[in-house]
Tab-separated table of C-alpha atoms in Angstrom:
chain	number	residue	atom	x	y	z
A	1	UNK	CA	31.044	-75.278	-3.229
A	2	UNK	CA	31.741	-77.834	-5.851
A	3	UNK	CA	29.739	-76.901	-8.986
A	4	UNK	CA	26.358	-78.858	-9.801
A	5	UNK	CA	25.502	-77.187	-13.175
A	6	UNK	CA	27.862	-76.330	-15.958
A	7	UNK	CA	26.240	-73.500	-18.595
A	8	UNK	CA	28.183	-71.164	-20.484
A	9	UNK	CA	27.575	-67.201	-19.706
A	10	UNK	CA	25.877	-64.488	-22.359
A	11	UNK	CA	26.983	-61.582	-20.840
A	12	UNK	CA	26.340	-59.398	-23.994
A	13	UNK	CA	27.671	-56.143	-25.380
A	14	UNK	CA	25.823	-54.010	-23.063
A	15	UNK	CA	27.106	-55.708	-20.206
A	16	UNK	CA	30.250	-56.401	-20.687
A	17	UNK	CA	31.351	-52.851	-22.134
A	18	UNK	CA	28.906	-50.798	-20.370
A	19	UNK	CA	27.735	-52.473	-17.215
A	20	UNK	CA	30.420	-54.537	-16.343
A	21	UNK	CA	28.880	-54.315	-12.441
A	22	UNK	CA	26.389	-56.295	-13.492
A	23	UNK	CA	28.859	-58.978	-14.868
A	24	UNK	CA	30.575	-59.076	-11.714
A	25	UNK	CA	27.277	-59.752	-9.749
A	26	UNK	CA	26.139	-62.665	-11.718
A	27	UNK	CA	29.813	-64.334	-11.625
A	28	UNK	CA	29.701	-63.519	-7.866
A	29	UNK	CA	26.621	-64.882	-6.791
A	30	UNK	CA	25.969	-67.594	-8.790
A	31	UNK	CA	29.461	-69.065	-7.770
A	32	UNK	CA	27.450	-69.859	-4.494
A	33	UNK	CA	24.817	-71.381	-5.950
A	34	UNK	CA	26.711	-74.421	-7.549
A	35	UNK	CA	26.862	-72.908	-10.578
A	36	UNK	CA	30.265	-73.339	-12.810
A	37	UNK	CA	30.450	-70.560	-15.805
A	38	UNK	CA	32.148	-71.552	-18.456
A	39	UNK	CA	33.373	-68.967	-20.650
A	40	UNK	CA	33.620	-69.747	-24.543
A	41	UNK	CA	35.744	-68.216	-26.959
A	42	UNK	CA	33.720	-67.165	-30.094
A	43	UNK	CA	30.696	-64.971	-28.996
A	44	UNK	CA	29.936	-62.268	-31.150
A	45	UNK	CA	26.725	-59.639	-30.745
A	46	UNK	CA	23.675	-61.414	-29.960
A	47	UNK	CA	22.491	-59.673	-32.505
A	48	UNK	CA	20.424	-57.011	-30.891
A	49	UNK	CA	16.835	-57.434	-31.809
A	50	UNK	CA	15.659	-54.247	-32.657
A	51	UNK	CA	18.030	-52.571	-34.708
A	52	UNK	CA	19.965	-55.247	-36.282
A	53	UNK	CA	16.647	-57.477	-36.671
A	54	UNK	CA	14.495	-54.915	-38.148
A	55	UNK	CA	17.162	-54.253	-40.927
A	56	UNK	CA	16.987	-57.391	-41.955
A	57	UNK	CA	15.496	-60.507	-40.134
A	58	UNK	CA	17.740	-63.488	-42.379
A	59	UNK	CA	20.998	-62.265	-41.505
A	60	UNK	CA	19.957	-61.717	-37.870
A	61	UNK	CA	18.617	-65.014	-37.764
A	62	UNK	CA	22.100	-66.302	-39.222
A	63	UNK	CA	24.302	-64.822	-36.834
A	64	UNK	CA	22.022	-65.937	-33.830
A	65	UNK	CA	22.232	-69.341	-34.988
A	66	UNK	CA	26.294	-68.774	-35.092
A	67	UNK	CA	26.129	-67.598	-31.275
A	68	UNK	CA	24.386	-70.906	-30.562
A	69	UNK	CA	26.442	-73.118	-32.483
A	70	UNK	CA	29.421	-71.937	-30.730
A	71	UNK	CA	27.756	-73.387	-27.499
A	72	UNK	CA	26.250	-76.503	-29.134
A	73	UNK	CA	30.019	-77.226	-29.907
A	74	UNK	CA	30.876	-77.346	-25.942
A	75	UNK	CA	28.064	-79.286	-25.217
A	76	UNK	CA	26.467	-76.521	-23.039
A	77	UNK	CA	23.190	-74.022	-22.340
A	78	UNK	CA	23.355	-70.706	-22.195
A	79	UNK	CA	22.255	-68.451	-19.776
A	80	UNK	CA	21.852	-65.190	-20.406
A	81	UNK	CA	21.856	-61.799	-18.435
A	82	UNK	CA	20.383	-59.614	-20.555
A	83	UNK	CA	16.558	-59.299	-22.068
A	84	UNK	CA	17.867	-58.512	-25.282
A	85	UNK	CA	19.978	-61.372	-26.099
A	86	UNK	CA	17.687	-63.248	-24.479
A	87	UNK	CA	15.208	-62.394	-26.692
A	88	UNK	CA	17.566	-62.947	-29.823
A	89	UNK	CA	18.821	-65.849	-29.092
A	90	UNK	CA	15.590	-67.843	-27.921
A	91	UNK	CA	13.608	-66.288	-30.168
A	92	UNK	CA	16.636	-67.986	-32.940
A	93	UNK	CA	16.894	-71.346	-31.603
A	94	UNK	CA	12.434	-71.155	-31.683
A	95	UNK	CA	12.675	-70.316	-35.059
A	96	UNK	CA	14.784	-73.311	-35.853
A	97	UNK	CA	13.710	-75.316	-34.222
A	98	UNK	CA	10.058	-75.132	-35.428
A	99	UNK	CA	10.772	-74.338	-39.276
A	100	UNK	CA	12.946	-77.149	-41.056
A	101	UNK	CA	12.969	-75.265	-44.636
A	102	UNK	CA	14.504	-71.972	-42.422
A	103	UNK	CA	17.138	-74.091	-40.297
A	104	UNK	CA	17.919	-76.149	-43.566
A	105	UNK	CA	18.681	-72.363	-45.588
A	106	UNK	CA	21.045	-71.104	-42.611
A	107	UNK	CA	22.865	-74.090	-42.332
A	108	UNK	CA	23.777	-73.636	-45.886
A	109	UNK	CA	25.147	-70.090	-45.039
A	110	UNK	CA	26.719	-71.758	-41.267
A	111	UNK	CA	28.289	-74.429	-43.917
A	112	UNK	CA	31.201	-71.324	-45.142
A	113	UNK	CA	32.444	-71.082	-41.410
A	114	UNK	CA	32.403	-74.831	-40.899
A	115	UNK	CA	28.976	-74.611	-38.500
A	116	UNK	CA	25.972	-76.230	-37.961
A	117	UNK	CA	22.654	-75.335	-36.023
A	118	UNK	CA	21.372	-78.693	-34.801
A	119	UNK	CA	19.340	-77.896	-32.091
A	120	UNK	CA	20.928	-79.551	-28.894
A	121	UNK	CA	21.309	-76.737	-26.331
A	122	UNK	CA	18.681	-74.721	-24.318
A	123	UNK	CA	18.940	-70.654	-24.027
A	124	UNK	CA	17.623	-69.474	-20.160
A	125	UNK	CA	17.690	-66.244	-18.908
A	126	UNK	CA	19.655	-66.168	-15.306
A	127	UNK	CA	16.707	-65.461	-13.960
A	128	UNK	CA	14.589	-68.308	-15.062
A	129	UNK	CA	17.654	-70.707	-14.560
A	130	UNK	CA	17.814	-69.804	-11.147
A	131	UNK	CA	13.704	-70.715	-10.425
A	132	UNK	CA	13.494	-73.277	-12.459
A	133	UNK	CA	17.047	-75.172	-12.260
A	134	UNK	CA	19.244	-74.014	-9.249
A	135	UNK	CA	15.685	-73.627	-7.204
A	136	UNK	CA	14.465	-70.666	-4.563
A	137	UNK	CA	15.672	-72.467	-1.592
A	138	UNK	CA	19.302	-72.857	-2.571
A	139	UNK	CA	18.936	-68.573	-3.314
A	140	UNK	CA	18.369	-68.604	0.306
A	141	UNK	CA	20.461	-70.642	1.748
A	142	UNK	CA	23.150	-68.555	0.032
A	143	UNK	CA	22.071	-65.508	2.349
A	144	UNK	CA	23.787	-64.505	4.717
A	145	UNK	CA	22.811	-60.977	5.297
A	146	UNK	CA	18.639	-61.081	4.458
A	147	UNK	CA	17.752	-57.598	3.017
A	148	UNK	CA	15.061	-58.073	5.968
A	149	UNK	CA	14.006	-53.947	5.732
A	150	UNK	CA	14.565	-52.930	2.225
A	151	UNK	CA	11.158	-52.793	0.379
A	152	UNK	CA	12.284	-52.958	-3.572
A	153	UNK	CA	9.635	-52.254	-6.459
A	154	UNK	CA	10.232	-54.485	-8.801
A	155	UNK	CA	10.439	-53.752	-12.948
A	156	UNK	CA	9.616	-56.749	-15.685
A	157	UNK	CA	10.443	-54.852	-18.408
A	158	UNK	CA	9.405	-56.948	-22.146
A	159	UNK	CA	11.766	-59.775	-23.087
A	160	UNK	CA	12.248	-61.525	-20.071
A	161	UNK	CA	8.468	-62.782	-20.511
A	162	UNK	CA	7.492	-62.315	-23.972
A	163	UNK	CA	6.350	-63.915	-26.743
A	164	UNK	CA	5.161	-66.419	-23.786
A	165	UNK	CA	5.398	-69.140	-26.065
A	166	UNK	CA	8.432	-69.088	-26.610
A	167	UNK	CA	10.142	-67.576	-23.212
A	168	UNK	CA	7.415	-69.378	-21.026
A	169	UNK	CA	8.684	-68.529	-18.159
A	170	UNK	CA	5.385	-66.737	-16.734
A	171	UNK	CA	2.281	-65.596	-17.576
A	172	UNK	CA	3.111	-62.542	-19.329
A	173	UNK	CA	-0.002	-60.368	-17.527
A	174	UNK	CA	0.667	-61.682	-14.234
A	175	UNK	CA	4.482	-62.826	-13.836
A	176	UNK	CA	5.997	-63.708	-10.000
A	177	UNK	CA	9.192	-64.734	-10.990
A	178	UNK	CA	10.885	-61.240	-9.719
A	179	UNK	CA	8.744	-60.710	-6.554
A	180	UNK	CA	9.996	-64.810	-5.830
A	181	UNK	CA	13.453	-63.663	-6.596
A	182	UNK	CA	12.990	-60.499	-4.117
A	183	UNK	CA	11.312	-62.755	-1.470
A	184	UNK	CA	14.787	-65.203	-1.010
A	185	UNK	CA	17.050	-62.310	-0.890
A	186	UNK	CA	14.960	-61.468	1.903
A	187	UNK	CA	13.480	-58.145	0.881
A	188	UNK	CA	10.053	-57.012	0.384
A	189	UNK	CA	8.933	-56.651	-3.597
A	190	UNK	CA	6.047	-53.845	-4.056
A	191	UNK	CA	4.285	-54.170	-7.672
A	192	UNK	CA	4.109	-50.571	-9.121
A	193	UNK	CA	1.329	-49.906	-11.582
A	194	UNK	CA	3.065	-49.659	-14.603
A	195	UNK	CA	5.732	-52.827	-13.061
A	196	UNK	CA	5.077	-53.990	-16.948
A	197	UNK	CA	5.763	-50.922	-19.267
A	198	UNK	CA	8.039	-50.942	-21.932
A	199	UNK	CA	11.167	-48.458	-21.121
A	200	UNK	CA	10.634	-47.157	-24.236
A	201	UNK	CA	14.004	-47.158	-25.662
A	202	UNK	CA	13.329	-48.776	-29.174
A	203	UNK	CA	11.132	-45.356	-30.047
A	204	UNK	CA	12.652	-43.737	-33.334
A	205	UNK	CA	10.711	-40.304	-32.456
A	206	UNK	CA	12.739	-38.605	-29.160
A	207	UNK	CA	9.189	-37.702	-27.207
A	208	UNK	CA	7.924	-41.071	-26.986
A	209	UNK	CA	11.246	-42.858	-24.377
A	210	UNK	CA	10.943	-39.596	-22.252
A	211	UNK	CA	7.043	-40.004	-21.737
A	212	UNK	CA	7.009	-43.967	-20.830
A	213	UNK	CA	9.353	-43.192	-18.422
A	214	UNK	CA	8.195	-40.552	-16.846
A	215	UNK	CA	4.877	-42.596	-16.232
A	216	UNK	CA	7.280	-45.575	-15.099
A	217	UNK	CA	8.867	-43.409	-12.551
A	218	UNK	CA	5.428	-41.658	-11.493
A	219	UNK	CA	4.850	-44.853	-10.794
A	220	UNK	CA	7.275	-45.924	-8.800
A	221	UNK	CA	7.158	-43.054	-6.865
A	222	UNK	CA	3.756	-43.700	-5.336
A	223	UNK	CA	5.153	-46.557	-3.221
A	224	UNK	CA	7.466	-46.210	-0.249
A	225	UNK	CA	10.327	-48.043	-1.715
A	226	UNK	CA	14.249	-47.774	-1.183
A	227	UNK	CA	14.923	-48.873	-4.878
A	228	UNK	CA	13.915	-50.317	-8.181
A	229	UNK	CA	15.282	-53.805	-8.883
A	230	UNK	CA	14.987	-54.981	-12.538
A	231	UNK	CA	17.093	-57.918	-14.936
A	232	UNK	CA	17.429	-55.818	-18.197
A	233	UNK	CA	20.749	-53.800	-18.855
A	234	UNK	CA	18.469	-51.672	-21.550
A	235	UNK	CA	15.848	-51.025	-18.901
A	236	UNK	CA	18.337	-50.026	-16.436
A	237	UNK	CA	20.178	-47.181	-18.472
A	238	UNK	CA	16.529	-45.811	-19.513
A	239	UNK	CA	16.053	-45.470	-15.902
A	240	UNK	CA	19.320	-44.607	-14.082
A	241	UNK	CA	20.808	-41.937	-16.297
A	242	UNK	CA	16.869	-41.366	-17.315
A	243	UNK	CA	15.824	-39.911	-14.175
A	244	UNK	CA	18.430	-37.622	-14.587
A	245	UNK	CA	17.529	-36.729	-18.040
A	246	UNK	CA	13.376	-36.576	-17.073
A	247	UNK	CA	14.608	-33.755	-14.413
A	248	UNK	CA	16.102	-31.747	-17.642
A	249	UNK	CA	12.814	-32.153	-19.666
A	250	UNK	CA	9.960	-32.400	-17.347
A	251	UNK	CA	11.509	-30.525	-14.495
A	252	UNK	CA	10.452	-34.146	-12.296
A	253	UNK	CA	12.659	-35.222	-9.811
A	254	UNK	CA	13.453	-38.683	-8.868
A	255	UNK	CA	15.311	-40.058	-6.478
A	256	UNK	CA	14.486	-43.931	-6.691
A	257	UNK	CA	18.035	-45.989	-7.109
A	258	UNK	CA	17.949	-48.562	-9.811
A	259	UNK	CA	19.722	-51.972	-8.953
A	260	UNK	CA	19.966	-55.480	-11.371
A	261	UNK	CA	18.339	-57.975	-9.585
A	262	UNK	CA	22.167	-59.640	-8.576
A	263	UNK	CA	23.801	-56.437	-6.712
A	264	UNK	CA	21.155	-57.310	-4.316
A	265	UNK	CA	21.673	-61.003	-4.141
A	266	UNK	CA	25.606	-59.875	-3.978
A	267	UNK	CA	24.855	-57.905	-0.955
A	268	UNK	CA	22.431	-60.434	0.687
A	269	UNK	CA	25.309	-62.947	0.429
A	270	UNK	CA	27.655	-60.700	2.265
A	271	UNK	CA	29.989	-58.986	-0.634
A	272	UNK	CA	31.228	-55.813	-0.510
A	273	UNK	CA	28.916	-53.119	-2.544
A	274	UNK	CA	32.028	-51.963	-4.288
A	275	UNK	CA	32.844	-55.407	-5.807
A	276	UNK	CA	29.474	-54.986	-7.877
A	277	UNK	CA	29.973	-51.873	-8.442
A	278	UNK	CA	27.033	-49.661	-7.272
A	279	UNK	CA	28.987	-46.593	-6.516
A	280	UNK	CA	29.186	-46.267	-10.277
A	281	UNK	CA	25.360	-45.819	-10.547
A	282	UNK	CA	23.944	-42.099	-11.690
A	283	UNK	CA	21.307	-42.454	-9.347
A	284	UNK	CA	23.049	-42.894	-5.997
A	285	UNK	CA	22.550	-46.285	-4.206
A	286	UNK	CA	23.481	-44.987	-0.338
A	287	UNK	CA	20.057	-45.455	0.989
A	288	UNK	CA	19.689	-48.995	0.028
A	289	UNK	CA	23.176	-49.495	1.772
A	290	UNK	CA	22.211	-47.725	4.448
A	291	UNK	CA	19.155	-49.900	5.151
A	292	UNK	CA	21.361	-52.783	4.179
A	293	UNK	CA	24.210	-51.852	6.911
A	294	UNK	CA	21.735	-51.085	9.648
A	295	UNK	CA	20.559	-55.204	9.294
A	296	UNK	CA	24.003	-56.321	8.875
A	297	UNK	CA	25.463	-54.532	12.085
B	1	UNK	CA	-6.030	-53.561	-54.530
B	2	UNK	CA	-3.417	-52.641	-57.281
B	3	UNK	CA	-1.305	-55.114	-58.912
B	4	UNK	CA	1.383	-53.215	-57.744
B	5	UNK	CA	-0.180	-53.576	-54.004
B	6	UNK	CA	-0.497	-57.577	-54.149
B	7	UNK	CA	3.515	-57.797	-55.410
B	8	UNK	CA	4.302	-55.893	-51.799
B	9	UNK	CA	2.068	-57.339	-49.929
B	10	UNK	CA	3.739	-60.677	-51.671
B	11	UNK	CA	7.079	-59.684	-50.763
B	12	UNK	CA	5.753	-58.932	-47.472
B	13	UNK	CA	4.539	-62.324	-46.894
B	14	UNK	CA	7.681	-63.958	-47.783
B	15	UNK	CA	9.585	-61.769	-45.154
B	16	UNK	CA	7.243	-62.429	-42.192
B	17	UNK	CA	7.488	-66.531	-43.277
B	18	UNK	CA	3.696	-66.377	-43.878
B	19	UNK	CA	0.461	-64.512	-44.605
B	20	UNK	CA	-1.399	-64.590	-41.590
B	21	UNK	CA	-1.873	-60.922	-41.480
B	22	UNK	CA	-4.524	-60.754	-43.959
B	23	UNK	CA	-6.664	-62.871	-41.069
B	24	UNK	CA	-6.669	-59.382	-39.041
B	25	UNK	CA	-9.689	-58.215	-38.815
B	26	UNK	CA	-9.223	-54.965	-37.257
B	27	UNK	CA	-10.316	-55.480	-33.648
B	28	UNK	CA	-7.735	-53.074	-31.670
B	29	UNK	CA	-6.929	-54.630	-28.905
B	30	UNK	CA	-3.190	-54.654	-30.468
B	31	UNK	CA	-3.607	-50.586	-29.861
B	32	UNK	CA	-5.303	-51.125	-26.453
B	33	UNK	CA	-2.109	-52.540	-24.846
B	34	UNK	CA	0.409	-50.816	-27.328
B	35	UNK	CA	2.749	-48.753	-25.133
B	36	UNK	CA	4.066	-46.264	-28.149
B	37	UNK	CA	0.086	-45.744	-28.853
B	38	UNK	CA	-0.692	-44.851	-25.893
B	39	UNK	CA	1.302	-42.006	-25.836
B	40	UNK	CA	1.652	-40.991	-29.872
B	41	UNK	CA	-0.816	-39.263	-31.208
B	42	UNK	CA	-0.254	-41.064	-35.157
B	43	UNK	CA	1.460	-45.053	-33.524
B	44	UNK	CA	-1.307	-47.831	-34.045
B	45	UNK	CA	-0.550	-51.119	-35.035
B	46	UNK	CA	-4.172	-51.470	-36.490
B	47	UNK	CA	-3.743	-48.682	-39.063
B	48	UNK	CA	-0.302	-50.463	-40.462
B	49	UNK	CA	-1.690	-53.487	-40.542
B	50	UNK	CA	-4.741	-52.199	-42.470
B	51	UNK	CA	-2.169	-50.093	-44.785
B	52	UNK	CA	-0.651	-53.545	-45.548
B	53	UNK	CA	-3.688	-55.205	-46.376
B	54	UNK	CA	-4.845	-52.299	-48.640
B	55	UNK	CA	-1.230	-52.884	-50.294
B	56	UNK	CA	-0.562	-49.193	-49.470
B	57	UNK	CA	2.388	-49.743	-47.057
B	58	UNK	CA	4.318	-47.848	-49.374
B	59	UNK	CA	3.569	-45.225	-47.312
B	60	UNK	CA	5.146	-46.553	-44.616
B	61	UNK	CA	8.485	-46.935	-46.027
B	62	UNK	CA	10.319	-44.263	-45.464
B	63	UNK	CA	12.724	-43.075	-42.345
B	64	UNK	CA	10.595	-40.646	-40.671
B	65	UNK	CA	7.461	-43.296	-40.691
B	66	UNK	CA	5.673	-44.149	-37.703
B	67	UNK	CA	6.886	-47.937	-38.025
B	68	UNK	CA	10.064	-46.639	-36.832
B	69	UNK	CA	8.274	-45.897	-33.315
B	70	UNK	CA	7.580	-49.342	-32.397
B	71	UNK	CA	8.773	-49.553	-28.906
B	72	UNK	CA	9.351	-53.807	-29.837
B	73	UNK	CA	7.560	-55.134	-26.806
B	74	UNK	CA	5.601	-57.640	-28.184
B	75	UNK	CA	2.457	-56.646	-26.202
B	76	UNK	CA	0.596	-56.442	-29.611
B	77	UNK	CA	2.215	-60.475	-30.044
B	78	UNK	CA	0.369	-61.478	-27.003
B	79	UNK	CA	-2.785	-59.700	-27.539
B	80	UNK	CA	-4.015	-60.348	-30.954
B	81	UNK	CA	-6.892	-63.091	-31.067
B	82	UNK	CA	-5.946	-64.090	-34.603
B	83	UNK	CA	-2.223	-64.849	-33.952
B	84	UNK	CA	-1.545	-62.706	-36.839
B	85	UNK	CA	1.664	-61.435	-34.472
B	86	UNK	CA	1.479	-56.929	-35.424
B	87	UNK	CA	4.905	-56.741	-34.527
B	88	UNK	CA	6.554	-59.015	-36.925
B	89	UNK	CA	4.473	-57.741	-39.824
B	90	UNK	CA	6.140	-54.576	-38.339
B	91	UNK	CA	9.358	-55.566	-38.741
B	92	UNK	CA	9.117	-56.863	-41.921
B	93	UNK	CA	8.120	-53.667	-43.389
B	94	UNK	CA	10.935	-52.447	-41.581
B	95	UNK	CA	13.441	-54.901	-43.764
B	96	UNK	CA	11.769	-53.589	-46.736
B	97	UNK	CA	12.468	-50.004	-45.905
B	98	UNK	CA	15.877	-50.832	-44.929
B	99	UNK	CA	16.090	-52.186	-49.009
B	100	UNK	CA	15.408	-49.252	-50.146
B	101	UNK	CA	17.789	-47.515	-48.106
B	102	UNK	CA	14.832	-45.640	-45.821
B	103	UNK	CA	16.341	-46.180	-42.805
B	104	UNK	CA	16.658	-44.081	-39.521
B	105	UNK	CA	20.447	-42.796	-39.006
B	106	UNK	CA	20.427	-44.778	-35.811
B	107	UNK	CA	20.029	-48.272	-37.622
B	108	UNK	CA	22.829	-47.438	-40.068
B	109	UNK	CA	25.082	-46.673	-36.956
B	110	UNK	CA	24.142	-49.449	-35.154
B	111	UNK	CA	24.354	-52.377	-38.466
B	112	UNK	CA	27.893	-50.380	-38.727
B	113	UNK	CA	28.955	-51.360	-35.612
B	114	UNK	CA	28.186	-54.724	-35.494
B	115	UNK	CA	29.340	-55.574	-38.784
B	116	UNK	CA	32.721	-53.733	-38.116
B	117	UNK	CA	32.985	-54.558	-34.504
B	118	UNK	CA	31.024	-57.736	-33.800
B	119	UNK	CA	29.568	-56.119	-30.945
B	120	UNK	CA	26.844	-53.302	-30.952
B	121	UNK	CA	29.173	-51.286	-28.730
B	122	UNK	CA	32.570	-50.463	-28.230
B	123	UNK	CA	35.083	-50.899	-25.042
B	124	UNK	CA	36.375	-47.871	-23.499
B	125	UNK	CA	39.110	-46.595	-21.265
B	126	UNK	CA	36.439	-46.540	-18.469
B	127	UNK	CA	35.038	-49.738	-19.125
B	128	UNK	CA	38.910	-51.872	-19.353
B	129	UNK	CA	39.308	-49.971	-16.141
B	130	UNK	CA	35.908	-50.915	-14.270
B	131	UNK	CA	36.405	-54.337	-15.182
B	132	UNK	CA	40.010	-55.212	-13.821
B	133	UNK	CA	38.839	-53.225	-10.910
B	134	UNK	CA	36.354	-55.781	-10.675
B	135	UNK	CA	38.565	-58.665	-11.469
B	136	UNK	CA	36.900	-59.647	-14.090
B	137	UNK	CA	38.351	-61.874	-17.007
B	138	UNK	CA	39.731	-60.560	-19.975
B	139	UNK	CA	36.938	-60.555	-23.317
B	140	UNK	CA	37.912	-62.884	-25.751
B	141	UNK	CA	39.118	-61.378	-29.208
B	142	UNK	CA	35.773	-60.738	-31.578
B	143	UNK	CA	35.373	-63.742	-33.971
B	144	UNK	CA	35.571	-60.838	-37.222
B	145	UNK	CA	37.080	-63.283	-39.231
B	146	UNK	CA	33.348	-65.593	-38.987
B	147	UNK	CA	31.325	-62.128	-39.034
B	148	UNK	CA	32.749	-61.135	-42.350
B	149	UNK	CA	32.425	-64.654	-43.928
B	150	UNK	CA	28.982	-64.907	-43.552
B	151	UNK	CA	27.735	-61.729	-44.390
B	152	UNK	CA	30.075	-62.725	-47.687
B	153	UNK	CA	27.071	-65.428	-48.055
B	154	UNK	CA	24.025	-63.293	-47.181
C-alpha cells in the first residue's frame, strides 16, 4: 500500500528498551494503514513527566522543545506510542505555544545547539491519529482475521486523555476512543469500573501502586473477559509483572493477560503472535490466542 | 502570613507561571476524584494547597513529604472549578524541594540517567536481542553532545 500520511514515530525509552513488542506492533500495523514512519535521527528522552518534570519544570520544558524541534526540522508530526511522552511533549508544544515570554526564554537556551521552537508541527498519540486522521473504517478494512469472540476490557489509563484541553481527544469522564478502537479489530470492549484509575506508578510511598492496582484488577476480574487491552507502556508493566507482584503481597491471584492495543490489531490483520512478541508477556497470552486461532481456522 | 511565607509563596508563583492558586477556595472536589487520596490516609491536594496559601509549605519540602505521593494524573486538573490546576502547584513545590536537595532517591536516579544517558533507561542484552528478533531497526546514537550543551545553559 503506497503511503498516504508521512509522521515521524516517538517510540520512547520505555518502548524501545523495554517493550520493544510494542514497537514492532505499531510499525506492523500501521504499515497497512497507509501510514509511512519516518524515523529521525536526534530523539533524546521525552523527558518523562514525572520525575524529570517535577525536579525541575524549565529544563524539562527545554529539552521537550529540543525533541520537537528535531521534527519541526523534517517538516513532520509526531505520533507517539506512549502516554508519557505524549503527555511531555503536547503538554511542551501547549506551553509554547500559548506563552510567548516562555517560548521566547527557551529559544534563547535552543539558540547554543543551533535550534528553534517555532511551532509548526502537531504531537498525536497513535491512537488519536488513527480516529481522527487514518479513520475507523480503513482499521477495518485492514482485518483480515476479526477478533469476532474475544471480549477485551479495555484500560484508559491518565495521559492519553488528560488535561482535556490540551490532549482533546475525548471527554476525559466518558472517553470511546478505545472501545471504537476494540470495535474495528472486531472484538468486543467491556468497560470495567475502575476502566479510568491511575496505575499508580508515580506514588513515592510503596503501599499506595500495590493498592490502585489491586482495585484495578478486582475490577477487571468481575467481567468475563479474555484480556485487558490498554495504549500506555507504564500502565502495562504496573499490570503485567503487577499481577504477579499483587499475588506476593495480597495473596490475589490474577490471571487476566495484558495486551497494547496494536498486538491485537497485529493479530486481527493476520501476523504471527510471535512477530509482536506476546510470548514475552509475564502474564501468559495463550487464551487470547486460543480464542483467536479457533476464528481463524 | 509571615514575611518569610509571602517570599515562598512568591517563588512559588513564579514556578507555576502564575498565582492562580490563591483563588482556591477549598471546595474538595480535587480530593473527591484524587486516586492517591483515596487510598492514603495523610494525600489531599486540598491540605497542600491550603499549606501554600498559609505560606507554610515549608513543611512540605522535604523527601519523605506527602507531595512525593502524587500519583500525576491530572484528575485534580480536570476537577477544580477555579482552574487553579492542584497538580501543577504540586509540582512546583516539588522543584523547590528538589533546590534544596529534598528529593526522593528515585528522582536523583532517574535525573542521573537522563542526563548521562539521554534516555530514562538503559538497553540491555535482552532488549538488543528482542529487537533484531523482531527485525526492528537499529536506535540511532543518543544526541549527548545537545543534552550536555543545554543543560551548560540552564
Amino acid at each position: 500500500m503506497s503511503a498516504e500520511l508521512r509522521v515521524t514515530p516517538f517510540f520512547g525509552c520505555m518502548i524501545s528498551m523495554k517493550l520493544p513488542q510494542f514497537e514492532a506492533a505499531v510499525r506492523r500495523t500501521v504499515d497497512k494503514l497507509g501510514v509511512e514512519l519516518v524515523d529521525l535521527e536526534g530523539f533524546a528522552c521525552c523527558p518523562d513527566p514525572l520525575y524529570y518534570k517535577t525536579r525541575d519544570k524549565m529544563t524539562w520544558l527545554i529539552l521537550a522543545a529540543r525533541n520537537l524541534c528535531v521534527a519541526e526540522d523534517a517538516g513532520l508530526d509526531i505520533v507517539t506510542c506512549c502516554s508519557g511522552c505524549t503527555a511531555t511533549l503536547s503538554e511542551a508544544r501547549a506551553m509554547l505555544t500559548e506563552d510567548e515570554a516562555l517560548c521566547a526564554e527557551v529559544n534563547g537556551k535552543l539558540k547554543a545547539i543551533g535550534r528553534e521552537f517555532k511551532g509548526t508541527i502537531q504531537v498525536k498519540h497513535i491512537a488519536t491519529l488513527i480516529r481522527e486522521e487514518i479513520g475507523l473504517e480503513k482499521v477495518r478494512d485492514s482485518v483480515t482475521h476479526p477478533l469476532t469472540d474475544l471480549k477485551v476490557a479495555i484500560h484508559y489509563g491518565c495521559h492519553l486523555l488528560k488535561p482535556s484541553h490540551i490532549m482533546q481527544v475525548d471527554d476525559p469522564d466518558h472517553p470511546t476512543i478505545l472501545e471504537e478502537l476494540i470495535r474495528a479489530v472486531g472484538a468486543t470492549p467491556l468497560n470495567h469500573e475502575e476502566k479510568l484509575l491511575c496505575c499508580g506508578k508515580a506514588c513515592n510511598d510503596p503501599d499506595l501502586p500495590p493498592k490502585m492496582l489491586l482495585e484495578v484488577m478486582r475490577s477487571v476480574n468481575k467481567l468475563d473477559v479474555h484480556c485487558m487491552a490498554l495504549i500506555c507502556p507504564t500502565c502495562f508493566d504496573s499490570f503485567d509483572f503487577g499481577q504477579i507482584k499483587l499475588k506476593r503481597m495480597f495473596d490475589e491471584e490474577f490471571h487476566i493477560p495484558v495486551v497494547y492495543y496494536f498486538q491485537l490489531l497485529a493479530l486481527a490483520q493476520g501476523i504471527a503472535p510471535a512477530e509482536v512478541g506476546l510470548h514475552w508477556h509475564k502474564i501468559k497470552t495463550d487464551n487470547i490466542l486460543e480464542v483467536v486461532g479457533a476464528e481463524n481456522a | 502570613m509571615t514575611e518569610k511565607g509571602l517570599e515562598s509563596a512568591e517563588k512559588i508563583r513564579k514556578l507555576v507561571g502564575g498565582s492562580s492558586y490563591s483563588y482556591c477556595y477549598q471546595c474538595g472536589a480535587c480530593v473527591g476524584d484524587c486516586p492517591a487520596a483515596r487510598h492514603s490516609a495523610e494525600f489531599s491536594p486540598r491540605k497542600i494547597i491550603m499549606m501554600t496559601m498559609l505560606g507554610l509549605e515549608d513543611e512540605l519540602l522535604t523527601p519523605d513529604s506527602i507531595i512525593w505521593d502524587c500519583t500525576n494524573c491530572y484528575n485534580c486538573y480536570e476537577r477544580c472549578p477555579q482552574d487553579i490546576h492542584p497538580i501543577e502547584v504540586i509540582i512546583a513545590l516539588k522543584n523547590l524541594a528538589t533546590r534544596r536537595g529534598a528529593v526522593p532517591d528515585s528522582y536523583q536516579r532517574m535525573t542521573k540517567v537522563i542526563h548521562e544517558q539521554a534516555a530514562s533507561t538503559s538497553m540491555t542484552p535482552t532488549m538488543e536481542r528482542r529487537r533484531k528478533e523482531l527485525d526492528l531497526p537499529d536506535l540511532y546514537p543518543p544526541p549527548l553532545h545537545e543534552i550536555r550543551r543545554l543543560l551548560e545553559e540552564v
